[in-house]
Tab-separated table of C-alpha atoms in Angstrom:
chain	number	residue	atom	x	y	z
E	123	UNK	CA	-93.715	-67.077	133.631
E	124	UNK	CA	-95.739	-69.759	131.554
E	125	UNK	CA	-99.115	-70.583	133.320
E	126	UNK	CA	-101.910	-72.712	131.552
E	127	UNK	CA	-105.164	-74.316	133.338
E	128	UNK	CA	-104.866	-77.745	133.429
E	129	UNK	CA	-106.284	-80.755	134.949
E	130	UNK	CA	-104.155	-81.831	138.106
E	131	UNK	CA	-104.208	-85.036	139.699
E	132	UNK	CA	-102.384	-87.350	142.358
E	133	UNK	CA	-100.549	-90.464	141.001
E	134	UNK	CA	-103.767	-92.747	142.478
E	135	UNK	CA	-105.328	-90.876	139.645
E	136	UNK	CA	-108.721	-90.627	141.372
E	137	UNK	CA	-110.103	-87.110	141.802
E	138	UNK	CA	-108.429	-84.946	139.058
E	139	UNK	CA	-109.078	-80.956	140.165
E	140	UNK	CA	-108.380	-78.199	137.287
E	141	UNK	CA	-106.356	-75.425	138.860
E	142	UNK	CA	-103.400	-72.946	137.012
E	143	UNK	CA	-100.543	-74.706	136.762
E	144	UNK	CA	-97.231	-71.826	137.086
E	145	UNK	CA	-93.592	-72.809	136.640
E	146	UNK	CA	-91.256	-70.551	138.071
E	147	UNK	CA	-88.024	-70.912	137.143
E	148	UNK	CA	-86.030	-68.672	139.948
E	149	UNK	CA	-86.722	-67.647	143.378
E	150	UNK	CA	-88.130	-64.690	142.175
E	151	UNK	CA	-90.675	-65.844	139.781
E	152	UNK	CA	-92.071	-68.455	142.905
E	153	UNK	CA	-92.231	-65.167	145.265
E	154	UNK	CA	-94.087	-63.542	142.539
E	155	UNK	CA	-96.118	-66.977	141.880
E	156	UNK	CA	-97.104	-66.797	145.660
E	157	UNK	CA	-97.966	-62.983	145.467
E	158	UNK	CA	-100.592	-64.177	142.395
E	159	UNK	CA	-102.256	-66.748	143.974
E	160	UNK	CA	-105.620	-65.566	143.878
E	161	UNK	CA	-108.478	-65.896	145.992
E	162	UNK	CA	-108.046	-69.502	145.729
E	163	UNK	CA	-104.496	-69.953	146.991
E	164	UNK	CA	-101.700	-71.991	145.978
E	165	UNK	CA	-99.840	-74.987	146.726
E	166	UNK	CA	-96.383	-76.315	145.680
E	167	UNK	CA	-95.923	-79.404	143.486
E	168	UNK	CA	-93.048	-81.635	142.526
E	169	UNK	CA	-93.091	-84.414	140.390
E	170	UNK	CA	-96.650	-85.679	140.891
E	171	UNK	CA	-96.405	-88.891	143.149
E	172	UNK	CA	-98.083	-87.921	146.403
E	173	UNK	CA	-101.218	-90.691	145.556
E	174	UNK	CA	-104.134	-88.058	146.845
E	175	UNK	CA	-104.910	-84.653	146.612
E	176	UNK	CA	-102.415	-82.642	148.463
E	177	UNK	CA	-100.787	-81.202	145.385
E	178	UNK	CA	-103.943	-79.914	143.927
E	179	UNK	CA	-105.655	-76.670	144.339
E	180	UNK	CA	-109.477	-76.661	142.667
E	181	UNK	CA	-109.771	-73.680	141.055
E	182	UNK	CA	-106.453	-71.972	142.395
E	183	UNK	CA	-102.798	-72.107	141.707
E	184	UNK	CA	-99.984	-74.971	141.748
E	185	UNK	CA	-96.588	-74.334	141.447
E	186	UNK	CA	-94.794	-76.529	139.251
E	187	UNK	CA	-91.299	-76.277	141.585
E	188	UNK	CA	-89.241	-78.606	138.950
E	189	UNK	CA	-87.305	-75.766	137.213
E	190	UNK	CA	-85.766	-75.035	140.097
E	191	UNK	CA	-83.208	-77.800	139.566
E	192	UNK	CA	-80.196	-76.818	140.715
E	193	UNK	CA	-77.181	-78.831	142.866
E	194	UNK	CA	-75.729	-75.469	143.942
E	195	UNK	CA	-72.795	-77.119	146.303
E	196	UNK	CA	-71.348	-80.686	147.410
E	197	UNK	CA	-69.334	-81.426	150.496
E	198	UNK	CA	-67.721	-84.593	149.079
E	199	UNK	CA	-65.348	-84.609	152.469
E	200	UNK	CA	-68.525	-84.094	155.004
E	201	UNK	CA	-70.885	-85.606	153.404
E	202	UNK	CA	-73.832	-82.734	152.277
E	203	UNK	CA	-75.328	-81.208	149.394
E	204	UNK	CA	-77.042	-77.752	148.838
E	205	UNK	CA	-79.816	-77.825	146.213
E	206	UNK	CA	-83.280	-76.632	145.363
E	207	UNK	CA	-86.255	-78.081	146.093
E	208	UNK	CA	-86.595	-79.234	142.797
E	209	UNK	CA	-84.305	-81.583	142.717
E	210	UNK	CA	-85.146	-85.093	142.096
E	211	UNK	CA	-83.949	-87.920	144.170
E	212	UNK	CA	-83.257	-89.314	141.103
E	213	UNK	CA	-80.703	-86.494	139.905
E	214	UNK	CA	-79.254	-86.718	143.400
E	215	UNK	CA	-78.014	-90.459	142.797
E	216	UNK	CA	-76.798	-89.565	139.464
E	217	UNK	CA	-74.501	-86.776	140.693
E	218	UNK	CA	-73.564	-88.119	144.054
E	219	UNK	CA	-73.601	-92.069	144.050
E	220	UNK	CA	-70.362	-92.048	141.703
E	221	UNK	CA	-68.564	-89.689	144.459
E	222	UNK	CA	-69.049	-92.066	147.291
E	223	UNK	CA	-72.829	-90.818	148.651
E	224	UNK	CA	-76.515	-91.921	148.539
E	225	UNK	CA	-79.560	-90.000	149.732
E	226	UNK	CA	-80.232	-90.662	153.163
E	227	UNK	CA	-83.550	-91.643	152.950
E	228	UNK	CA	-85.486	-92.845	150.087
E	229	UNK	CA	-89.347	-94.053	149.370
E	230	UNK	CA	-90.230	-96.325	146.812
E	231	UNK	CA	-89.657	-94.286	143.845
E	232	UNK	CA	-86.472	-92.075	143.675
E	233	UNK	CA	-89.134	-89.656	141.369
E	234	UNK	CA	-89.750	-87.114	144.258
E	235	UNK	CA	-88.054	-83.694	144.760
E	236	UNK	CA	-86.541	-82.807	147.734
E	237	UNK	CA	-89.314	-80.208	148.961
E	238	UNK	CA	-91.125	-83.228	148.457
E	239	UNK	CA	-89.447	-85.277	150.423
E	240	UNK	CA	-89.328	-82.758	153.300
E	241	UNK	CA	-93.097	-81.712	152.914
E	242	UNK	CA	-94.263	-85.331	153.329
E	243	UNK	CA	-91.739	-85.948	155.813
E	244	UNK	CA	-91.160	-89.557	153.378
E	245	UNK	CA	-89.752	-92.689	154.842
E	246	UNK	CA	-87.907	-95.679	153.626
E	247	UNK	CA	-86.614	-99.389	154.264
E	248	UNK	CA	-84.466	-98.126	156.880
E	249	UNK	CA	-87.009	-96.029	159.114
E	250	UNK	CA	-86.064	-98.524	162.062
E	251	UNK	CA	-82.582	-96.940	162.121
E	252	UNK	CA	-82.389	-94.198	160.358
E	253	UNK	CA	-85.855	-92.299	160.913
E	254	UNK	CA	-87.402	-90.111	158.010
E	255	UNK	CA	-86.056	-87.707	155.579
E	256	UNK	CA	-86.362	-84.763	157.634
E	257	UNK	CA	-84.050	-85.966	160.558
E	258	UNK	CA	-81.351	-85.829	157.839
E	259	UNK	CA	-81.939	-82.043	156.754
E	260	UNK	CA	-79.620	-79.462	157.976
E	261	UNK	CA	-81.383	-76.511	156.801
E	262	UNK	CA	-83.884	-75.344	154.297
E	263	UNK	CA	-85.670	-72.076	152.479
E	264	UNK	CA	-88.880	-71.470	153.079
E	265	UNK	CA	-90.787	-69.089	151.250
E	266	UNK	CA	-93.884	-67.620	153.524
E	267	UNK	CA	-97.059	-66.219	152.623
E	268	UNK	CA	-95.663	-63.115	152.976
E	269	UNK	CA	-93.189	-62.669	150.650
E	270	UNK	CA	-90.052	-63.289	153.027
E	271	UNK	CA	-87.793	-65.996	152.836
E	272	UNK	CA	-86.692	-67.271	155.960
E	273	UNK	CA	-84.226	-69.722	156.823
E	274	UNK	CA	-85.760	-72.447	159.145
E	275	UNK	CA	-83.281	-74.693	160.937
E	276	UNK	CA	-84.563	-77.845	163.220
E	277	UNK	CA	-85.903	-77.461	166.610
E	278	UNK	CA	-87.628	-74.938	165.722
E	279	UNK	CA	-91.486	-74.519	165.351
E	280	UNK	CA	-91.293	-73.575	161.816
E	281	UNK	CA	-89.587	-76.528	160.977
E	282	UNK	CA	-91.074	-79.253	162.787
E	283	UNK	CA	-94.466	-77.909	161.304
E	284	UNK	CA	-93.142	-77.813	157.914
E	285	UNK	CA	-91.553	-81.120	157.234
E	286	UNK	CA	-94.711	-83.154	157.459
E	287	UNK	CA	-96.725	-80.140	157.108
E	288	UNK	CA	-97.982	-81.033	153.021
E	289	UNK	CA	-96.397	-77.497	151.272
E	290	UNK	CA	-99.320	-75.450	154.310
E	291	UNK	CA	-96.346	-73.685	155.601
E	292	UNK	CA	-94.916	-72.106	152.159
E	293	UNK	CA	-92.704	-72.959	149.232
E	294	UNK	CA	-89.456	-74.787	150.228
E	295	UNK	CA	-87.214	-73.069	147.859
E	296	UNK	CA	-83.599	-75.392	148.764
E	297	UNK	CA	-82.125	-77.010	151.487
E	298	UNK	CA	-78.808	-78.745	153.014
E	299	UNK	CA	-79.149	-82.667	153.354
E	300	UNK	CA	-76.751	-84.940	155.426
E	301	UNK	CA	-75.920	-87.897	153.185
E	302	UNK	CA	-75.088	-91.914	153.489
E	303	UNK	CA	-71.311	-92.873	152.438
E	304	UNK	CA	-71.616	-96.170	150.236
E	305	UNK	CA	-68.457	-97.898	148.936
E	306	UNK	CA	-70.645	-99.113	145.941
E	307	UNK	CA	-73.903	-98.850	143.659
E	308	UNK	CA	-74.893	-102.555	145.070
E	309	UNK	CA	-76.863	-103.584	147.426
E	310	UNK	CA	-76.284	-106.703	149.557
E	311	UNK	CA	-80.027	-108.340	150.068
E	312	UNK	CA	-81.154	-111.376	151.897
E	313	UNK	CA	-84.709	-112.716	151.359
E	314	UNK	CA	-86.675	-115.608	153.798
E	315	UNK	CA	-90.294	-116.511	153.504
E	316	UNK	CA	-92.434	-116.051	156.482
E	317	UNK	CA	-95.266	-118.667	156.258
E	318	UNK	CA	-98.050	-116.013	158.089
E	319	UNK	CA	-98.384	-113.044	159.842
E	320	UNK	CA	-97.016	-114.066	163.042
E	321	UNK	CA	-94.287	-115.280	161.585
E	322	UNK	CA	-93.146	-112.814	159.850
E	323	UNK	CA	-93.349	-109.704	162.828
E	324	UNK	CA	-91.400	-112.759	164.773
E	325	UNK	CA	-88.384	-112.538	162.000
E	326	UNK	CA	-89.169	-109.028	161.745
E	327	UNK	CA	-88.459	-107.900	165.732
E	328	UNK	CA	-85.329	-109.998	166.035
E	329	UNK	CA	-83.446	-109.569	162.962
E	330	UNK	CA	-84.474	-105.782	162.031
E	331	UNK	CA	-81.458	-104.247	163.925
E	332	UNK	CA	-78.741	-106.239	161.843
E	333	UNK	CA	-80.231	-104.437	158.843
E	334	UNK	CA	-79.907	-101.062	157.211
E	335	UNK	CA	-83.271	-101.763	155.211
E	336	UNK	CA	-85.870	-104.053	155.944
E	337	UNK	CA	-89.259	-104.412	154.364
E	338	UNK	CA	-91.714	-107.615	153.468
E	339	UNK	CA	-94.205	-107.537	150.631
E	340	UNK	CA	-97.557	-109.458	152.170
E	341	UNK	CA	-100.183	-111.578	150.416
E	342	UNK	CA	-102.836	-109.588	151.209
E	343	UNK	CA	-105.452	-112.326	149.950
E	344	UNK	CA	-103.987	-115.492	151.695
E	345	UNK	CA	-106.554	-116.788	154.268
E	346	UNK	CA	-106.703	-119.410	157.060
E	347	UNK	CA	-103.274	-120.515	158.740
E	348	UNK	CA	-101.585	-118.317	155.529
E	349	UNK	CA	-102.750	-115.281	155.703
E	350	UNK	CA	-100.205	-112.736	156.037
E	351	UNK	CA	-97.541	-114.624	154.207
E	352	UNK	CA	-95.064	-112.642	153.052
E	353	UNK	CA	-91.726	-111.999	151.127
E	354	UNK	CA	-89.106	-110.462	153.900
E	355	UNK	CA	-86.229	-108.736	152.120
E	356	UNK	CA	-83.289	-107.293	154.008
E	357	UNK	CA	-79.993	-105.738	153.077
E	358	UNK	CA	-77.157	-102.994	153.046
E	359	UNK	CA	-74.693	-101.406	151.018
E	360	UNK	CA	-72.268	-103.755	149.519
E	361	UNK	CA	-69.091	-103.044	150.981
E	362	UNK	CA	-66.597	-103.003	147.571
E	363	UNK	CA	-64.643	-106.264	149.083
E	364	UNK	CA	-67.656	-108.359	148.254
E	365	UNK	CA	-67.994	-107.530	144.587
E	366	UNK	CA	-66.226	-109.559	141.702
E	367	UNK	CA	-63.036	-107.934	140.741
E	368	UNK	CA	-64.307	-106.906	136.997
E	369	UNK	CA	-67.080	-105.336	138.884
E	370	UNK	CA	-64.461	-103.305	141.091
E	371	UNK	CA	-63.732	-101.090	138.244
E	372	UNK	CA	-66.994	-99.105	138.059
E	373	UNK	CA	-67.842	-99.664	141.499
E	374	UNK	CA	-70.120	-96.788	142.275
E	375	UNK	CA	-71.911	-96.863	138.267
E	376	UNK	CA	-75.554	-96.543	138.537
E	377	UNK	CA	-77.710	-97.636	135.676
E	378	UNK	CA	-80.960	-97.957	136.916
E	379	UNK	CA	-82.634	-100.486	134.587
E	380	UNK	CA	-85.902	-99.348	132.051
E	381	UNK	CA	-88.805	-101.494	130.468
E	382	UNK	CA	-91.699	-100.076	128.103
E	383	UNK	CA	-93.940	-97.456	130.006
E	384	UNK	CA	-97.141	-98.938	130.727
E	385	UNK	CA	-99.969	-98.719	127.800
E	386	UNK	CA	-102.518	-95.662	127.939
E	387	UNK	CA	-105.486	-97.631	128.339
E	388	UNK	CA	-105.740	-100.046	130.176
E	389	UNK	CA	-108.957	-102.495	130.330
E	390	UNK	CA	-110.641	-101.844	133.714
E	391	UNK	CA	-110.864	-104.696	136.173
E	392	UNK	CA	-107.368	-105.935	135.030
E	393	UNK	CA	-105.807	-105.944	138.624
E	394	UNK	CA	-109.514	-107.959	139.845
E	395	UNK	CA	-109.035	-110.921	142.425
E	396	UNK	CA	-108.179	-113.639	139.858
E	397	UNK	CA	-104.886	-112.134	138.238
E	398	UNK	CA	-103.888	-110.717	141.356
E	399	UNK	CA	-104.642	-113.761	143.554
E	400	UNK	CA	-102.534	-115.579	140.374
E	401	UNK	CA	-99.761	-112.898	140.801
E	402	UNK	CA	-99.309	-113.433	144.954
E	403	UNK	CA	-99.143	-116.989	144.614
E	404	UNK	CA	-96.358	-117.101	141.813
E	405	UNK	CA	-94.446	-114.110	143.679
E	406	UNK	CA	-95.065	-116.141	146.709
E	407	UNK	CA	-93.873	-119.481	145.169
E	408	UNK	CA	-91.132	-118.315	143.247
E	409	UNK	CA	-89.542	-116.535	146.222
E	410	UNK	CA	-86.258	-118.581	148.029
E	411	UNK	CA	-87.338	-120.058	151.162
E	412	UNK	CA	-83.674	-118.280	152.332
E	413	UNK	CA	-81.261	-116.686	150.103
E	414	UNK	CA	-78.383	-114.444	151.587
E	415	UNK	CA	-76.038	-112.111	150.158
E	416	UNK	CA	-77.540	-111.365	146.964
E	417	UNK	CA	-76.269	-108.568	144.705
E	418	UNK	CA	-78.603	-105.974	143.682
E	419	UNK	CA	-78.673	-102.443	141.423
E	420	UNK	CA	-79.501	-100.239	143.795
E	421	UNK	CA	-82.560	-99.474	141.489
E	422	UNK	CA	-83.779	-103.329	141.755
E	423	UNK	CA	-83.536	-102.588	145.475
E	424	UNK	CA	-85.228	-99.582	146.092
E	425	UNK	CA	-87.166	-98.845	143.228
E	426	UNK	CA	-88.613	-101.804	141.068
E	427	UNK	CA	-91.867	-100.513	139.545
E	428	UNK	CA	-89.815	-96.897	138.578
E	429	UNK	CA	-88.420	-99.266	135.568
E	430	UNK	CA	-91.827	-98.840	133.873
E	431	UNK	CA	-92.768	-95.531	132.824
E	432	UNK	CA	-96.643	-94.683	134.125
E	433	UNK	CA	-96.843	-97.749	135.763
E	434	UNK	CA	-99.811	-96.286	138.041
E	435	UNK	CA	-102.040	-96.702	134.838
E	436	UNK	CA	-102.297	-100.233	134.989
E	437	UNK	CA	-105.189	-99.610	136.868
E	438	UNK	CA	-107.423	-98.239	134.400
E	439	UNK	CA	-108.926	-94.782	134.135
E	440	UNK	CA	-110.820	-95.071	137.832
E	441	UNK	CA	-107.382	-94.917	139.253
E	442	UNK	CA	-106.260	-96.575	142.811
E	443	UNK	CA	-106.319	-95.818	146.092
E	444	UNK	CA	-103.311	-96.060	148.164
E	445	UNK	CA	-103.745	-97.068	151.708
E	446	UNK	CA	-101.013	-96.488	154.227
E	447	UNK	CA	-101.176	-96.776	157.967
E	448	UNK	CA	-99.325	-97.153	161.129
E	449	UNK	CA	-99.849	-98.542	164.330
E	450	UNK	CA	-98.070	-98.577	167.674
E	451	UNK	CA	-96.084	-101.190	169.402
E	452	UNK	CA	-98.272	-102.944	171.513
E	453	UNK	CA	-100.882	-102.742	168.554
E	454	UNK	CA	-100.058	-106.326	167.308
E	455	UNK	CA	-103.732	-107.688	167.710
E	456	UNK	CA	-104.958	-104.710	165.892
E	457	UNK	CA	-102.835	-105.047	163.310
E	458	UNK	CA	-104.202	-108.775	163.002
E	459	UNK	CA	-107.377	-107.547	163.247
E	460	UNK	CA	-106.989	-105.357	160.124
E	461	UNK	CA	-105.045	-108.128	157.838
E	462	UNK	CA	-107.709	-110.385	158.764
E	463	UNK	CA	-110.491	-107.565	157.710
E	464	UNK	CA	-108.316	-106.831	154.410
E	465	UNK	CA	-108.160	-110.854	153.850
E	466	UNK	CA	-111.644	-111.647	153.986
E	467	UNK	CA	-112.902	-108.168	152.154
E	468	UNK	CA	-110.666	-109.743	149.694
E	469	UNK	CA	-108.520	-106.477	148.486
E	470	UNK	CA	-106.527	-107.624	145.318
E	471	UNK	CA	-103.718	-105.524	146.281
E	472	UNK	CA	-99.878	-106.795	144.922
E	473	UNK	CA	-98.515	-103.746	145.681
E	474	UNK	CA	-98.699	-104.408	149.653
E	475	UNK	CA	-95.946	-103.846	151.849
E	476	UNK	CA	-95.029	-103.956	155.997
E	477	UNK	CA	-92.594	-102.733	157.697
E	478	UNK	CA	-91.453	-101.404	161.521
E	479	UNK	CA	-90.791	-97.888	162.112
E	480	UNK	CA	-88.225	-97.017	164.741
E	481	UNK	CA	-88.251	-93.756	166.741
E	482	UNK	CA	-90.928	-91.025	165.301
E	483	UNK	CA	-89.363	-87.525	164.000
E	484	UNK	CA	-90.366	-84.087	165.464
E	485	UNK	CA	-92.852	-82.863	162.540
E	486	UNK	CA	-96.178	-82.154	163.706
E	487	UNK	CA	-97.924	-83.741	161.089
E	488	UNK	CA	-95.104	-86.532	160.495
E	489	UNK	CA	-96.856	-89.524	160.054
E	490	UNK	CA	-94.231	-92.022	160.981
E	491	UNK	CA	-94.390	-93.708	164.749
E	492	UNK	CA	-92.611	-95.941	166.878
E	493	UNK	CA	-94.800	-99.568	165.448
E	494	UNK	CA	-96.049	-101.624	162.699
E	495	UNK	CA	-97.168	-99.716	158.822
E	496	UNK	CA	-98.707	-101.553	156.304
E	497	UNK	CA	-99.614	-99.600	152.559
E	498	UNK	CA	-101.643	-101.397	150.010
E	499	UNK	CA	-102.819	-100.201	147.064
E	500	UNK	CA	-106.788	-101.196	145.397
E	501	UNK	CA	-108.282	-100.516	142.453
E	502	UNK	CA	-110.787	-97.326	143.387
E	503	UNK	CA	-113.818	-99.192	141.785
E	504	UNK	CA	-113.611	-102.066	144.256
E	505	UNK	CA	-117.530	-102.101	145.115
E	506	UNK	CA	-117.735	-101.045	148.753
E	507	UNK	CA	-113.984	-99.920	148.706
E	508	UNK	CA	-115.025	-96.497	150.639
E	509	UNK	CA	-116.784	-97.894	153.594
E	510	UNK	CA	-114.697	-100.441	154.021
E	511	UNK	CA	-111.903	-97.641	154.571
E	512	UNK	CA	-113.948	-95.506	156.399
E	513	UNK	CA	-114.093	-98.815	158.979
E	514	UNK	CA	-110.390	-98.940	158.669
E	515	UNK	CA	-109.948	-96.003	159.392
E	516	UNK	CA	-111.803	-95.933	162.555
E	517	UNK	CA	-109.863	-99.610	163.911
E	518	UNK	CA	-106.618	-97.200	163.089
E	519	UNK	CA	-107.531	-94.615	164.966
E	520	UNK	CA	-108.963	-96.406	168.203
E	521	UNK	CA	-105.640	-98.205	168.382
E	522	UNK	CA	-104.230	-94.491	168.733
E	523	UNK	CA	-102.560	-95.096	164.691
E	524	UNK	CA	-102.772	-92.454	162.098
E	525	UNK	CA	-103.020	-92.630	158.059
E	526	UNK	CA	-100.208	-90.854	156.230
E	527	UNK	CA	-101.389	-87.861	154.351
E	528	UNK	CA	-99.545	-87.839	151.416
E	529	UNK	CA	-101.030	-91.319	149.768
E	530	UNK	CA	-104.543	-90.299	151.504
E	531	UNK	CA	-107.546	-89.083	149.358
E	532	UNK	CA	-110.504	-89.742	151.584
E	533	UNK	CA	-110.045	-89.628	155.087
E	534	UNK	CA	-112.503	-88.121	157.032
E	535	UNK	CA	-111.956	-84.945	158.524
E	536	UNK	CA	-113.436	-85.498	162.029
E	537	UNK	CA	-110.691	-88.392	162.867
E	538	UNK	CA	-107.414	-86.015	162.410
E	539	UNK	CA	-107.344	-84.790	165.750
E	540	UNK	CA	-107.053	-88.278	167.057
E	541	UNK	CA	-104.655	-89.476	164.167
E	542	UNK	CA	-102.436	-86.396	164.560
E	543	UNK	CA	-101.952	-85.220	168.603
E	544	UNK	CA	-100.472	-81.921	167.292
E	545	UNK	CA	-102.859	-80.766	164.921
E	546	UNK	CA	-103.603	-77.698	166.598
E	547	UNK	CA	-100.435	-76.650	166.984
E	548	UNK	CA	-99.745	-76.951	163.741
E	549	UNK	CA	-103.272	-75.142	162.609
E	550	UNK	CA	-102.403	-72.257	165.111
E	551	UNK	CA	-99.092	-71.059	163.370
E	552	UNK	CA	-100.307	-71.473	159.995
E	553	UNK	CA	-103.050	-68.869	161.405
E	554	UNK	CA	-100.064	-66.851	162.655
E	555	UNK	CA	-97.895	-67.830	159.702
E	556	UNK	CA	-100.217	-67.548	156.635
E	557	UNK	CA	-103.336	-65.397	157.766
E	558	UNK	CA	-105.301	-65.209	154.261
E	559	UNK	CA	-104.879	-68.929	153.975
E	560	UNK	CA	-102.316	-68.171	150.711
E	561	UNK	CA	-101.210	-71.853	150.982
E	562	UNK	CA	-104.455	-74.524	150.100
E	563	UNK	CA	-104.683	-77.627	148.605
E	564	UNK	CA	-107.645	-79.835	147.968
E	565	UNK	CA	-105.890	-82.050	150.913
E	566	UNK	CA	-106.544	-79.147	153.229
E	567	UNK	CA	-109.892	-78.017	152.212
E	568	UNK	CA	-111.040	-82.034	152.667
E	569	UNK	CA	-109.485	-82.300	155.904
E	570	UNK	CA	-110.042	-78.232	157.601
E	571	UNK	CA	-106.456	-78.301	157.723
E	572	UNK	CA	-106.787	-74.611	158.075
E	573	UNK	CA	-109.242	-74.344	161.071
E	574	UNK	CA	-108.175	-73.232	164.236
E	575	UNK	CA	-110.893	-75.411	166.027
């Protein structure tokens, strides 16, 4: 089983960790992976884009789960498929888009694997309806610490702790995933301006339950009466009636579009205050003030920035920090409170995004809640950047909010508890579960993921 030391990092590309990086390529090789851990553990890994540190192990072992690739079965009358947990999103809507299904849920790049997906518990556009990825999985393999594989169905403990629960709970080996019927590969997509924050949650609350997907990009940097303008966007699967009859042919093609991959250096302070500040106001400007019923690839849709290759190093060799919170209904004020604090620290962010979440999911360390989530991303050298946060951080928590753990890379341990109500349930069965601590992660060292108290 090839192994080499390596240096790992998240896609933020801030704290790179060296650990041995294993690739098993059948169940067998991961048990035996798991069995060789070492004194330093091991943690699973899929295709590299949680932002922080939970798929690194300093010093230990990470297993590279993206040879196990296999679709093993697909219920094209009932709507599932049966794969490993190395299967990409991606892969999925090649295989299963042109027989009539799409992925249930999907984030913002369709580059994750489905252990991936259920270890991060990740959410999408359609949150407000449709919840998070693990709502939509019938069944998965877990590999435990030790050495058995167990089948772990939901409403159970096992499960609720593992989908959310970062790879702590073992090595998700394959699962069984309800899909979405589409009629085609387009999406249907209306876009508004909102002229400020208030706006925008105003258009947000009463029009979110006509929509399958609903998200706004926000000018993070706008001040005064603006601040908080946004970009709303809103749509569903096009229904094959509403596309042009030459288009009716290949209804269900997907061709995600591709543009160069970003260079390998990239001059630091690039993405400062002046080009991004330039960037929100043409994205702003150039935005319709309504537009409705607007074709889109699927991959325009859901997945703009996956069209260029390494895209995260347009930030330069210091990396970014991705910043991703949620807060409850109710919260409003504080959520003001925290544009307004983002505004005047003047954040160049243009990768900044908000969006309601309906009804949270049953994994303990789920991060989505009923409420408001806004994710930004900053250039790590921002002077002050990690105070600031820190402050954030705290306004988050004392509106009873949490930060989600797979884009975090420097929250402070003492706050989890409050972030996370179930945190010691979830520490108590990976005491029962995983004894010897097998399953680490720099994410879990950082945050004493693994202490009962």
């Amino acid at each position: 089983m090839p192994a080499d030391t390596v240096s790992v990092t998240g896609w933020g590309r801030t704290a790179p960790t060296r650990a041995r990086l294993v690739r098993p390529c059948s169940y067998e090789e991961a048990a035996a992976a798991v069995r060789e851990c070492g004194a330093r553990g091991g943690i699973a890994r899929g295709l590299g884009r949680a932002y922080g540190d939970a798929a690194q192990n300093a010093g230990g072992a990470v297993l590279d789960m993206t040879g196990l690739d296999r679709i093993h079965t697909i219920d094209a009358d009932g709507g599932t498929v049966l794969c490993d947990a190395g299967v990409s999103l991606h892969r999925l809507m090649e295989v299963l888009l042109p027989l009539g299904w799409f992925v249930p849920v999907t984030p913002g790049t369709r580059y994750v694997t489905v252990g991936g997906a259920i270890g991060a518990d990740i959410h999408g556009k359609n949150h407000h309806g449709s919840g998070s990825f693990a709502r939509h999985v019938l069944s998965f393999e877990l590999l435990t610490a030790d050495g058995e594989i167990r089948t772990v169905d939901p409403g159970t403990p096992l499960f609720d702790a593992t989908s959310g629960g970062m790879g702590l709970t073992g090595v998700i080996l394959k699962a069984t995933v309800r899909l979405q019927p589409v009629e085609t590969s387009l999406m249907s997509v209306d876009t508004e301006r909102a002229a400020d924050l208030d706006d925008l949650m105003t258009r947000i609350t009463a029009t979110d339950h006509r929509y399958r997907y609903s998200v706004a990009w926000i000018d993070l940097l706008a001040r005064g009466t603006s601040m908080g303008r946004s970009v709303l966007t809103r749509g569903d699967h096009a229904p094959l009636d509403s596309l042009l009859p030459r288009a009716r042919r290949h209804p269900l093609a997907f061709r995600p579009s591709q543009f160069p991959a970003a260079p390998s250096f990239v001059p630091e302070g690039l993405l400062g205050r002046s080009t991004v500040g330039l960037f929100n106001e043409l994205w702003y400007r150039k935005a319709p003030r309504a537009r409705a019923g607007e074709l889109q690839k699927i991959s325009t849709f859901f997945h703009p920035l996956d069209g260029v290759p390494h895209w995260n190093r347009i930030y330069g060799r210091g990396g970014f920090v991705q910043y991703q919170f949620v807060v409850g209904h109710g919260q409003e004020e504080a959520l003001r409170r925290i544009v307004e604090r983002i505004s005047g620290h003047r954040c160049p962010s243009f990768l900044a995004v908000l969006k309601r979440f309906g009804e949270g999911d049953p994994g303990w360390l789920s991060f989505p809640m009923p409420g408001w989530t806004l994710a930004l991303d900053i250039p790590a050298g921002l002077p002050g950047l990690s105070a600031f946060l820190d402050e954030l951080d705290e306004e988050v928590a004392g509106a009873g909010g949490r930060v989600y753990l797979a884009k975090d890379s420097r929250l402070r341990p003492e706050l989890l508890g409050d972030m996370y109500p179930r945190l010691a349930e979830f520490r108590a069965l990976r005491a029962e579960l995983d004894p010897r601590g097998v399953f680490t992660s720099d994410l879990s060292r950082r945050l004493n993921l693994q202490e009962l108290s």
